[in-house]
Coordinates of C-alpha atoms in Angstrom, one line a residue:
M277 CA 30.2 81.8 67.0
K278 CA 33.8 82.7 69.1
K279 CA 35.0 79.8 71.2
I280 CA 36.3 80.2 74.7
A281 CA 38.9 77.4 75.1
L282 CA 39.3 76.0 78.4
T283 CA 42.6 75.4 80.0
G284 CA 44.6 73.9 83.0
C285 CA 46.8 71.5 84.7
P286 CA 45.7 67.9 84.7
N287 CA 43.2 67.6 87.5
V288 CA 42.2 71.0 88.1
G289 CA 38.3 70.5 88.0
K290 CA 38.4 72.2 84.4
S291 CA 35.8 69.0 83.6
V292 CA 34.1 69.6 86.4
I293 CA 33.7 73.8 85.3
F294 CA 32.7 72.8 81.4
S295 CA 29.9 71.3 82.6
R296 CA 28.8 73.6 84.8
L297 CA 29.0 76.4 81.6
T298 CA 28.1 74.6 79.2
G299 CA 25.2 72.5 81.0
V300 CA 26.9 69.2 78.8
N301 CA 27.3 66.0 81.5
V302 CA 31.0 65.5 80.7
I303 CA 32.9 62.6 82.7
S304 CA 35.3 64.7 85.6
S305 CA 37.9 61.7 87.6
N306 CA 40.2 62.7 90.2
Y307 CA 43.6 61.7 88.5
P308 CA 45.6 63.4 86.1
G309 CA 45.8 61.6 82.2
T310 CA 41.7 61.4 82.6
T311 CA 40.5 64.0 79.3
V312 CA 43.3 62.6 76.6
D313 CA 41.0 64.0 74.2
F314 CA 39.6 66.9 73.5
T315 CA 35.2 68.2 74.0
K316 CA 33.1 71.0 73.8
G317 CA 29.8 72.9 73.9
T318 CA 27.8 75.5 73.6
T319 CA 27.3 77.8 76.4
T320 CA 25.3 81.8 76.1
I321 CA 27.1 84.3 78.2
G322 CA 25.7 87.8 78.6
G323 CA 23.4 86.6 75.1
E324 CA 26.1 85.5 72.7
K325 CA 27.1 82.2 72.0
F326 CA 30.2 80.9 72.3
E327 CA 31.5 77.3 71.9
L328 CA 33.5 75.8 75.2
I329 CA 36.2 73.7 74.7
D330 CA 37.7 71.5 77.4
V331 CA 41.5 71.5 76.3
P332 CA 43.5 67.9 77.3
G333 CA 45.1 68.8 80.7
T334 CA 48.6 70.0 81.2
Y335 CA 51.8 71.8 82.9
S336 CA 53.5 73.6 79.9
L337 CA 52.8 74.5 76.2
E338 CA 56.7 73.1 75.8
A339 CA 54.8 69.6 74.2
T340 CA 56.0 66.4 75.5
S341 CA 53.5 64.1 74.9
K342 CA 50.4 64.4 72.1
A343 CA 47.9 65.5 75.4
E344 CA 50.3 68.0 75.3
E345 CA 50.4 68.9 71.7
V346 CA 46.9 68.7 70.9
A347 CA 46.3 71.2 74.6
R348 CA 48.9 73.6 72.8
T349 CA 47.8 73.4 69.0
M350 CA 43.7 74.4 70.8
L351 CA 44.8 76.9 72.6
Q352 CA 46.4 78.5 69.4
E353 CA 42.5 78.2 68.3
G354 CA 40.8 79.7 71.1
D355 CA 39.1 83.4 71.5
I356 CA 39.7 84.1 74.8
V357 CA 41.4 81.7 77.2
I358 CA 40.1 80.5 80.5
N359 CA 42.8 79.0 82.7
V360 CA 41.6 77.0 85.7
V361 CA 44.3 76.9 88.5
D362 CA 44.3 75.1 91.4
A363 CA 44.1 77.3 94.4
T364 CA 45.9 74.5 96.5
H365 CA 48.5 74.4 94.2
L366 CA 49.3 77.9 93.5
E367 CA 53.1 77.5 92.8
R368 CA 52.7 74.2 90.0
N369 CA 50.0 75.9 88.3
L370 CA 51.8 79.0 87.6
Y371 CA 54.2 78.5 85.3
L372 CA 51.1 77.5 82.5
T373 CA 49.1 80.7 83.2
L374 CA 52.7 82.1 82.8
E375 CA 53.2 80.7 79.3
T376 CA 49.3 81.6 78.8
L377 CA 49.4 84.9 79.2
E378 CA 52.3 85.7 76.9
M379 CA 50.4 84.5 73.8
K380 CA 48.2 87.6 74.7
K381 CA 44.9 86.5 73.9
P382 CA 41.7 87.5 76.0
T383 CA 42.2 85.5 79.5
V384 CA 40.7 85.3 82.7
V385 CA 41.9 82.9 85.7
A386 CA 40.4 80.4 87.5
L387 CA 40.7 80.4 91.1
N388 CA 39.3 76.5 91.3
L389 CA 39.3 74.3 95.1
W390 CA 39.0 78.1 96.7
D391 CA 37.1 75.9 99.3
D392 CA 40.4 73.5 99.6
T393 CA 42.5 76.7 100.7
K394 CA 40.8 77.2 104.0
H395 CA 41.0 73.4 105.0
L396 CA 44.8 73.5 104.1
G397 CA 45.5 76.6 105.4
I398 CA 46.1 78.7 103.0
D399 CA 45.6 82.7 102.5
I400 CA 45.7 83.8 98.5
D401 CA 45.6 87.4 98.0
A402 CA 43.1 87.4 94.4
A403 CA 42.4 91.3 94.1
K404 CA 47.0 91.2 94.1
L405 CA 47.3 88.2 92.2
E406 CA 45.0 89.6 89.8
T407 CA 47.2 92.8 89.6
L408 CA 50.1 91.0 88.9
L409 CA 48.4 88.9 85.7
G410 CA 47.2 91.9 84.3
V411 CA 43.8 89.2 83.7
P412 CA 41.2 88.8 85.8
V413 CA 41.1 86.7 88.8
V414 CA 37.9 84.7 90.0
P415 CA 37.9 81.8 92.9
T416 CA 35.7 79.3 92.1
C417 CA 34.8 75.7 94.2
A418 CA 33.4 73.8 90.8
I419 CA 32.3 71.5 92.5
T420 CA 29.4 73.5 94.1
G421 CA 29.5 75.4 91.7
E422 CA 30.3 78.8 93.5
G423 CA 31.8 81.6 91.2
I424 CA 30.8 79.4 87.8
K425 CA 28.6 83.1 87.7
E426 CA 30.9 85.9 88.0
L427 CA 33.9 83.6 86.2
A428 CA 31.2 83.7 82.6
S429 CA 30.9 87.0 82.9
K430 CA 34.5 87.7 83.1
A431 CA 35.2 86.1 80.8
H432 CA 32.9 87.3 77.8
S433 CA 34.9 91.0 79.3
A434 CA 38.2 89.1 79.6
E435 CA 41.1 90.8 77.8
P436 CA 44.7 90.0 76.8
S437 CA 47.7 90.8 79.6
K438 CA 49.9 93.9 79.8
T439 CA 51.6 93.2 82.5
I440 CA 53.1 89.9 81.3
E441 CA 55.6 90.1 78.3
L442 CA 57.7 86.6 76.5
M443 CA 60.0 84.8 78.9
S444 CA 61.7 82.0 79.5
E445 CA 61.5 79.2 81.2
K446 CA 64.3 80.3 83.7
A447 CA 62.8 83.6 84.2
R448 CA 59.3 82.5 84.3
W449 CA 59.9 80.8 87.8
L450 CA 62.1 83.4 89.0
K451 CA 58.5 85.5 88.4
V452 CA 56.3 82.6 89.6
G453 CA 58.8 82.7 93.1
E454 CA 57.7 87.2 93.4
I455 CA 54.0 85.5 93.0
I456 CA 53.5 83.3 95.4
R457 CA 56.2 85.4 97.9
D458 CA 53.8 88.2 97.1
V459 CA 50.0 86.9 97.5
Q460 CA 49.9 83.8 99.6
V461 CA 50.7 83.0 102.8
V462 CA 50.8 79.2 104.2
H463 CA 49.7 78.6 108.4
H464 CA 51.0 75.8 109.9
R465 CA 48.3 73.4 110.7
H466 CA 48.8 69.5 111.9
H467 CA 48.2 66.7 109.7
T468 CA 44.6 65.6 109.6
V469 CA 43.7 61.9 110.1
G470 CA 43.4 61.8 106.4
E471 CA 45.5 63.3 105.1
R472 CA 47.5 60.5 107.4
I473 CA 46.2 58.5 105.3
A474 CA 46.9 60.0 102.4
D475 CA 50.7 59.4 103.4
A476 CA 49.9 55.5 104.5
T477 CA 48.8 54.7 100.5
V478 CA 51.7 56.1 98.9
K479 CA 54.6 54.7 101.7
P480 CA 55.5 51.0 100.2
M481 CA 55.9 49.5 103.5
T482 CA 52.1 51.0 103.9
G483 CA 50.9 51.5 100.3
I484 CA 51.0 48.1 98.6
P485 CA 50.0 46.1 101.2
I486 CA 46.4 49.1 101.0
A487 CA 47.2 48.4 97.1
I488 CA 46.6 44.5 97.2
L489 CA 43.8 44.6 99.4
V490 CA 41.6 47.5 97.2
I491 CA 42.1 45.5 94.1
L492 CA 41.2 42.0 96.3
F493 CA 38.2 44.5 97.1
M494 CA 37.0 45.5 94.0
F495 CA 37.0 42.1 92.3
L496 CA 35.5 40.2 95.2
F497 CA 32.9 43.3 94.9
I498 CA 32.4 42.7 91.1
I499 CA 32.0 39.1 91.4
K500 CA 29.8 38.7 94.4
I501 CA 27.8 41.2 93.3
G502 CA 27.4 40.5 89.5
N503 CA 26.7 37.3 90.5
A504 CA 23.9 38.5 93.0
I505 CA 22.8 40.5 90.1
I506 CA 22.3 36.9 87.5
E507 CA 21.2 35.2 90.3
Y508 CA 18.3 37.3 91.7
L509 CA 17.7 39.3 88.8
M510 CA 18.7 38.9 85.4
D511 CA 17.7 34.7 85.3
P512 CA 14.8 35.2 87.0
I513 CA 13.8 37.6 84.6
F514 CA 14.8 35.2 81.5
C515 CA 14.0 32.1 81.9
N516 CA 10.5 33.7 84.0
Y517 CA 9.0 35.9 81.9
Y518 CA 11.3 36.4 79.0
G519 CA 12.0 33.4 77.7
P520 CA 8.6 31.3 77.9
W521 CA 7.3 35.1 76.1
I522 CA 9.7 34.8 73.3
V523 CA 9.2 31.2 72.7
G524 CA 5.7 31.9 71.9
V525 CA 5.8 34.4 70.3
V526 CA 8.1 32.8 67.8
N527 CA 6.7 29.3 67.7
S528 CA 3.3 31.5 66.6
F529 CA 4.2 32.0 63.5
A530 CA 7.9 29.7 63.1
P531 CA 7.5 26.8 64.9
S532 CA 10.2 25.4 63.4
G533 CA 12.6 25.1 60.0
L534 CA 15.5 28.0 59.4
L535 CA 13.9 30.8 61.0
H536 CA 12.8 29.5 64.0
D537 CA 16.9 28.3 64.4
I538 CA 18.3 31.4 63.7
L539 CA 15.7 33.3 66.5
I540 CA 15.7 30.6 69.4
G541 CA 17.7 28.0 68.8
T542 CA 17.1 24.9 70.2
S543 CA 15.4 26.6 73.1
T544 CA 11.3 25.4 73.8
V545 CA 8.7 26.6 76.4
E546 CA 9.1 23.3 78.9
A547 CA 13.6 23.6 78.2
L548 CA 14.7 27.1 78.0
D549 CA 18.6 26.9 77.1
F550 CA 19.7 30.3 77.0
E551 CA 23.4 29.7 77.1
Q552 CA 23.5 27.0 74.3
S553 CA 20.7 27.8 71.9
L554 CA 22.4 29.8 69.4
G555 CA 19.6 32.1 69.3
I556 CA 19.8 35.6 68.6
L557 CA 16.8 36.9 70.4
T558 CA 17.2 33.7 73.7
T559 CA 21.5 33.6 73.3
G560 CA 22.3 36.6 72.0
L561 CA 20.6 38.9 74.0
Y562 CA 21.0 36.6 77.9
V563 CA 24.8 36.9 76.5
P564 CA 24.9 40.3 77.1
F565 CA 22.3 41.8 79.1
G566 CA 21.9 38.0 81.3
M567 CA 26.1 37.2 81.7
V568 CA 27.8 40.3 81.3
L569 CA 26.4 43.9 81.8
P570 CA 25.6 42.9 85.5
F571 CA 29.9 42.9 85.8
I572 CA 30.2 45.9 83.7
I573 CA 28.5 47.9 85.7
T574 CA 29.6 46.9 89.1
F575 CA 33.4 47.0 87.3
Y576 CA 32.6 51.0 86.3
F577 CA 31.0 51.9 89.5
M578 CA 33.8 50.3 91.2
L579 CA 36.1 52.2 89.5
S580 CA 34.1 55.6 89.1
V581 CA 34.7 55.3 93.3
L582 CA 39.0 54.6 92.4
E583 CA 39.1 57.4 89.9
D584 CA 36.9 60.2 91.8
L585 CA 38.0 59.4 95.5
G586 CA 42.0 60.7 94.3
Y587 CA 43.1 56.5 94.4
L588 CA 44.4 56.2 91.3
P589 CA 47.6 58.7 90.9
R590 CA 48.7 57.0 94.7
L591 CA 47.8 53.7 93.2
A592 CA 50.4 54.1 89.9
I593 CA 53.4 55.9 92.7
L594 CA 53.2 52.3 93.9
V595 CA 54.2 50.5 91.3
D596 CA 56.4 53.2 89.7
T597 CA 59.0 51.1 90.2
G598 CA 57.8 47.6 88.9
L599 CA 56.6 48.5 85.4
H600 CA 59.9 50.6 85.0
K601 CA 61.7 47.0 84.7
L602 CA 58.5 46.7 81.9
G603 CA 59.7 49.3 79.7
L604 CA 56.7 51.7 81.3
H605 CA 56.2 54.7 85.0
G606 CA 53.8 54.2 87.1
S607 CA 51.1 56.9 84.6
A608 CA 50.4 53.5 82.5
I609 CA 48.2 51.6 85.3
V610 CA 45.5 53.7 84.1
P611 CA 45.6 53.4 80.5
T612 CA 45.6 49.0 82.3
I613 CA 42.7 50.4 84.4
L614 CA 40.9 51.6 81.0
G615 CA 41.6 48.6 80.0
C616 CA 40.4 46.1 82.6
G617 CA 36.7 47.8 81.2
C618 CA 37.2 47.9 77.8
N619 CA 40.2 47.6 75.6
V620 CA 39.5 50.6 73.4
P621 CA 39.7 52.9 76.1
G622 CA 42.6 51.7 77.3
A623 CA 44.4 52.1 74.3
L624 CA 43.4 55.2 73.6
A625 CA 44.9 56.6 77.3
T626 CA 48.2 55.3 76.6
R627 CA 48.3 58.9 74.5
I628 CA 49.3 60.0 78.4
L629 CA 52.1 57.7 78.2
E630 CA 56.0 60.3 75.9
T631 CA 57.2 58.0 74.2
K632 CA 56.3 55.6 71.5
K633 CA 58.5 52.7 72.9
Q634 CA 56.1 53.2 76.0
R635 CA 52.5 53.0 74.0
F636 CA 53.7 50.1 71.9
I637 CA 54.7 48.5 75.4
A638 CA 51.8 49.4 77.3
M639 CA 49.2 48.8 73.9
T640 CA 51.1 45.3 73.4
L641 CA 50.9 43.8 77.0
M642 CA 47.9 45.3 77.5
A643 CA 45.8 43.7 74.1
I644 CA 47.5 40.0 75.6
S645 CA 47.4 40.5 78.9
V646 CA 44.4 42.3 79.9
P647 CA 41.3 41.3 79.2
C648 CA 37.7 43.6 79.0
M649 CA 35.4 42.9 81.2
A650 CA 32.6 41.7 78.8
Q651 CA 35.7 39.4 78.7
S652 CA 36.1 39.2 82.1
A653 CA 32.2 38.6 82.9
M654 CA 32.2 35.2 80.5
I655 CA 35.7 34.0 82.2
F656 CA 33.3 34.1 85.5
A657 CA 30.4 33.0 84.2
I658 CA 32.1 29.5 83.2
L659 CA 34.3 28.4 84.7
G660 CA 33.1 30.0 88.3
R661 CA 30.2 26.9 88.4
Y662 CA 34.5 24.8 88.9
G663 CA 35.4 27.1 92.1
L664 CA 37.8 29.6 91.8
K665 CA 40.6 28.3 91.6
W666 CA 40.1 27.9 87.5
I667 CA 39.4 31.8 87.3
F668 CA 42.7 32.2 89.3
I669 CA 44.8 29.7 87.2
V670 CA 44.0 31.9 83.7
Y671 CA 44.9 35.5 85.9
S672 CA 47.8 34.0 87.0
T673 CA 48.6 33.2 83.3
L674 CA 47.9 36.1 82.1
L675 CA 50.1 38.2 85.0
V676 CA 52.8 35.7 83.9
L677 CA 53.1 37.0 80.8
Y678 CA 52.3 40.7 80.9
I679 CA 55.4 40.3 83.5
L680 CA 57.5 37.7 80.8
L681 CA 56.9 39.7 77.8
G682 CA 56.3 43.4 79.8
L683 CA 60.9 42.1 80.2
L684 CA 61.4 41.6 76.7
L685 CA 59.3 44.0 74.9
K686 CA 62.1 46.8 77.4
R687 CA 64.7 44.7 75.6
I688 CA 64.2 45.1 72.1
V689 CA 61.7 48.1 71.6
K690 CA 64.2 51.0 70.8
G691 CA 63.7 54.0 72.7
E692 CA 63.4 56.1 75.9
S693 CA 61.4 55.0 78.9
P694 CA 61.2 59.0 80.9
E695 CA 60.5 58.7 84.8
L696 CA 57.5 59.4 85.7
L697 CA 55.7 62.6 86.6
L698 CA 52.9 62.4 88.5
E699 CA 50.7 64.8 90.8
I700 CA 48.8 63.4 93.4
P701 CA 45.5 64.8 94.2
P702 CA 44.2 65.0 97.8
Y703 CA 41.4 62.5 98.7
R704 CA 38.0 63.7 98.1
K705 CA 34.2 62.7 98.5
P706 CA 32.9 61.0 95.2
D707 CA 29.4 62.5 94.5
P708 CA 26.8 59.9 94.3
V709 CA 25.2 61.2 91.2
T710 CA 28.3 61.1 89.1
L711 CA 29.2 58.2 90.5
L712 CA 25.9 57.1 89.1
K713 CA 26.3 59.2 85.6
K714 CA 29.6 57.5 84.8
T715 CA 28.0 53.5 85.1
W716 CA 25.0 54.2 82.8
S717 CA 27.4 55.9 81.2
K718 CA 30.1 53.3 80.3
A719 CA 27.1 50.6 80.9
Y720 CA 24.9 52.4 78.0
E721 CA 28.4 52.4 75.4
F722 CA 29.1 48.7 76.1
L723 CA 25.1 47.9 75.2
A724 CA 25.3 49.6 72.5
E725 CA 28.4 48.5 71.0
A726 CA 28.0 44.8 71.9
V727 CA 24.0 44.0 71.8
P728 CA 24.6 44.2 67.4
F729 CA 27.5 41.7 67.7
V730 CA 26.7 39.3 70.4
I731 CA 23.6 39.7 67.9
L732 CA 26.0 38.9 65.2
G733 CA 28.2 37.1 66.4
I734 CA 25.1 34.3 66.5
F735 CA 23.5 34.3 63.4
I736 CA 27.1 34.2 61.9
V737 CA 27.6 31.3 63.6
N738 CA 24.4 29.1 63.1
L739 CA 24.6 30.1 58.9
L740 CA 28.3 27.7 59.7
Y741 CA 26.9 25.4 61.1
I742 CA 23.6 25.2 58.9
F743 CA 26.1 25.3 55.7
G744 CA 28.2 22.9 57.0
A745 CA 31.4 25.7 57.9
V746 CA 32.0 24.0 61.1
D747 CA 32.7 20.7 60.1
V748 CA 35.2 21.7 57.1
L749 CA 37.7 24.3 59.3
S750 CA 37.4 21.5 62.4
M751 CA 39.0 18.8 60.3
V752 CA 41.5 21.7 58.3
F753 CA 42.6 23.0 62.1
S754 CA 41.8 19.2 64.2
P755 CA 45.8 18.4 63.9
I756 CA 45.8 21.8 66.3
L757 CA 43.3 22.0 68.4
T758 CA 43.2 19.0 69.4
T759 CA 47.0 17.8 69.7
L760 CA 48.4 20.8 70.6
L761 CA 46.5 22.9 72.2
G762 CA 43.5 19.7 73.4
L763 CA 40.9 22.0 72.4
P764 CA 37.9 20.1 70.8
E765 CA 37.6 20.5 67.2
G766 CA 34.2 22.8 67.5
A767 CA 36.7 25.7 68.6
I768 CA 37.8 27.1 65.2
V769 CA 34.4 28.3 65.9
A770 CA 35.3 30.3 69.0
L771 CA 38.9 31.8 67.6
M772 CA 36.9 33.0 65.0
L773 CA 34.5 34.8 65.9
G774 CA 37.4 36.2 69.3
V775 CA 38.4 39.1 65.9
L776 CA 34.1 40.6 66.5
R777 CA 34.2 40.5 70.2
K778 CA 36.0 37.9 72.6
D779 CA 33.3 38.0 75.0
I780 CA 30.9 35.8 71.9
A781 CA 33.6 33.9 71.5
I782 CA 34.0 32.5 75.0
G783 CA 30.5 32.1 75.0
M784 CA 31.0 30.3 72.3
L785 CA 32.8 27.5 74.3
L786 CA 29.5 27.0 76.4
P787 CA 28.0 24.4 73.7
L788 CA 30.9 22.1 72.8
G789 CA 30.8 20.1 76.4
M790 CA 34.7 20.9 77.4
S791 CA 35.6 20.2 80.8
P792 CA 37.0 22.4 83.4
Q793 CA 40.7 22.3 82.5
Q794 CA 39.9 22.8 78.5
L795 CA 37.6 26.1 78.9
T796 CA 40.7 27.5 80.7
I797 CA 43.7 26.8 78.5
A798 CA 40.7 27.8 75.5
C799 CA 39.8 31.1 77.9
I800 CA 43.6 32.0 77.6
I801 CA 44.3 32.0 74.4
L802 CA 41.0 33.3 73.3
S803 CA 42.7 35.8 75.9
T804 CA 45.7 36.6 73.9
Y805 CA 45.3 35.5 70.4
F806 CA 44.1 38.7 69.1
P807 CA 42.4 41.7 69.7
C808 CA 38.7 42.4 69.3
I809 CA 38.5 43.8 65.8
A810 CA 37.7 47.5 67.3
T811 CA 40.2 47.6 69.3
F812 CA 42.4 46.1 66.2
F813 CA 41.7 49.3 64.0
V814 CA 42.6 51.4 67.6
M815 CA 45.7 50.2 68.1
L816 CA 46.4 50.8 64.4
H817 CA 45.8 53.8 64.0
E818 CA 47.4 54.4 66.9
L819 CA 50.7 52.3 66.6
G820 CA 51.2 52.6 62.9
V821 CA 51.3 50.1 59.8
K822 CA 54.2 48.0 61.1
Y823 CA 54.1 48.2 64.9
M824 CA 50.7 46.9 64.5
L825 CA 52.4 44.4 62.2
E826 CA 54.7 43.4 65.3
A827 CA 52.6 43.2 68.0
T828 CA 49.8 40.9 65.9
G829 CA 52.6 38.4 65.8
L830 CA 53.9 38.7 68.7
M831 CA 49.8 37.8 70.3
I832 CA 50.1 34.7 68.0
V833 CA 52.9 33.3 69.2
V834 CA 52.5 34.5 72.7
S835 CA 48.7 33.0 72.2
F836 CA 50.2 29.7 71.4
S837 CA 52.2 28.9 73.1
A838 CA 50.4 29.6 76.4
G839 CA 47.8 27.1 75.2
M840 CA 51.1 24.3 74.7
I841 CA 52.1 24.6 77.3
M842 CA 49.2 24.9 80.1
R843 CA 48.1 22.1 77.9
V844 CA 50.2 20.0 79.2
I845 CA 50.5 21.5 82.7
L846 CA 46.7 20.7 82.6
I847 CA 45.6 18.2 80.5
G848 CA 49.4 16.5 80.1
I849 CA 50.2 14.7 77.2
S850 CA 48.7 12.0 75.4

């Protein structure tokens, strides 16, 4: 089976064209750096079956990051190349096109976003461009499907360029200039209201207040809508229907004893307790479905809106100056925000950063100070009942740690922190179907990963209590937990389970009868002390053993130092 490599700069619509050609539901996001790994599928053109590869977006084949290294390697492996070009930024995209044509592979160029050129007053002579490049050029609009059929047909019969030869970097840019002069005319036009708004969101004076409002609205939406889903949908389902039914079923064959305790814990039909019963069919299912899933759904829905709207690159520009002081640059906001959903894709997304120093700092700061959405959902759930101020204390502490550690790591970690090179796409109207697909995909991934871990965690806790291990561990760690951190001895179970999943660990704090002050301290410690097992292995793979050991040591020191300081502030010294 021949391979077709779909290549182009970031944010030119490659993933949407890929989805059109293969029928595979590929998630496309409206900011650079989304596609770090590659995706592949199959397509049939002219009765022949091809393997289609969505190559990571890159501005050049002269690799400066992991994503660009992967792009160059995969392009060399392809039999046919479809080079997707943003027709609204033709000059910027043609450099990669020339590099691709120099490889002498059968190539077809897709002039994507063709509809936007009309809105922007840009006229491109596609036929003349085809003559100059020596390969087929097809205007396309990936969102509507315009030109996709012709693109596939041209790819089937594509040939290498006979007009473009091997050139130096300087010669390529001169060639780009010549082509633009011959094929493109830009007409004068006035800024639209949308363009004025787009400008306002990247200027510091107006952009920073807008960014603060956007982030506040995002998290208020997540908290309010998430709590509403729990109150009006999930709790009635569990309390009125599922709870009485499952307790009745279990009591019919195990009215008491070990099996009864493991399955439903202390719950009865008269006194359902989904939070503290520690049964794998009560607490084990209520935690992921009833307490966490509503927040996961609302978070990924809002993130998808910001991605597809085109706001995230603008946020990256706004935070660039501040992140430079932490040894990073604006693109680090992408893995940070992804980490708010799940630290695993957040850690993988650090591949868009150019240097080892930046990746180490970004991953370490994320593992310490960026709780995933499942963990945040549990923090909202257990602290929200005591008032928003306790949630504010947790996240304010994490923000302070993020800044202080970044300032420290910038100075002690060796390496370079290059400047930000980021394309800002135009604002676009999100597609409702794509938003729903993204939200469902992420919610499904969470459930597939979380539910087995939660059930396993509840099962382990039950066994620890049954065999008396909790009492032994509590006695051993009592001086640290009670004296230095102000927590009850039973909190050792939560610390142990935090290695599996931090949201489970925070949920294990509920049966301990802790005060709001103690819960706040415990949430800070659990957020910072160690990544969950999945994130740990991803970080180990990305950083290597040496850097991961250094990051782990830093996490433990920071976590217990922060816990002791917050114990003094919130509880005092007794």
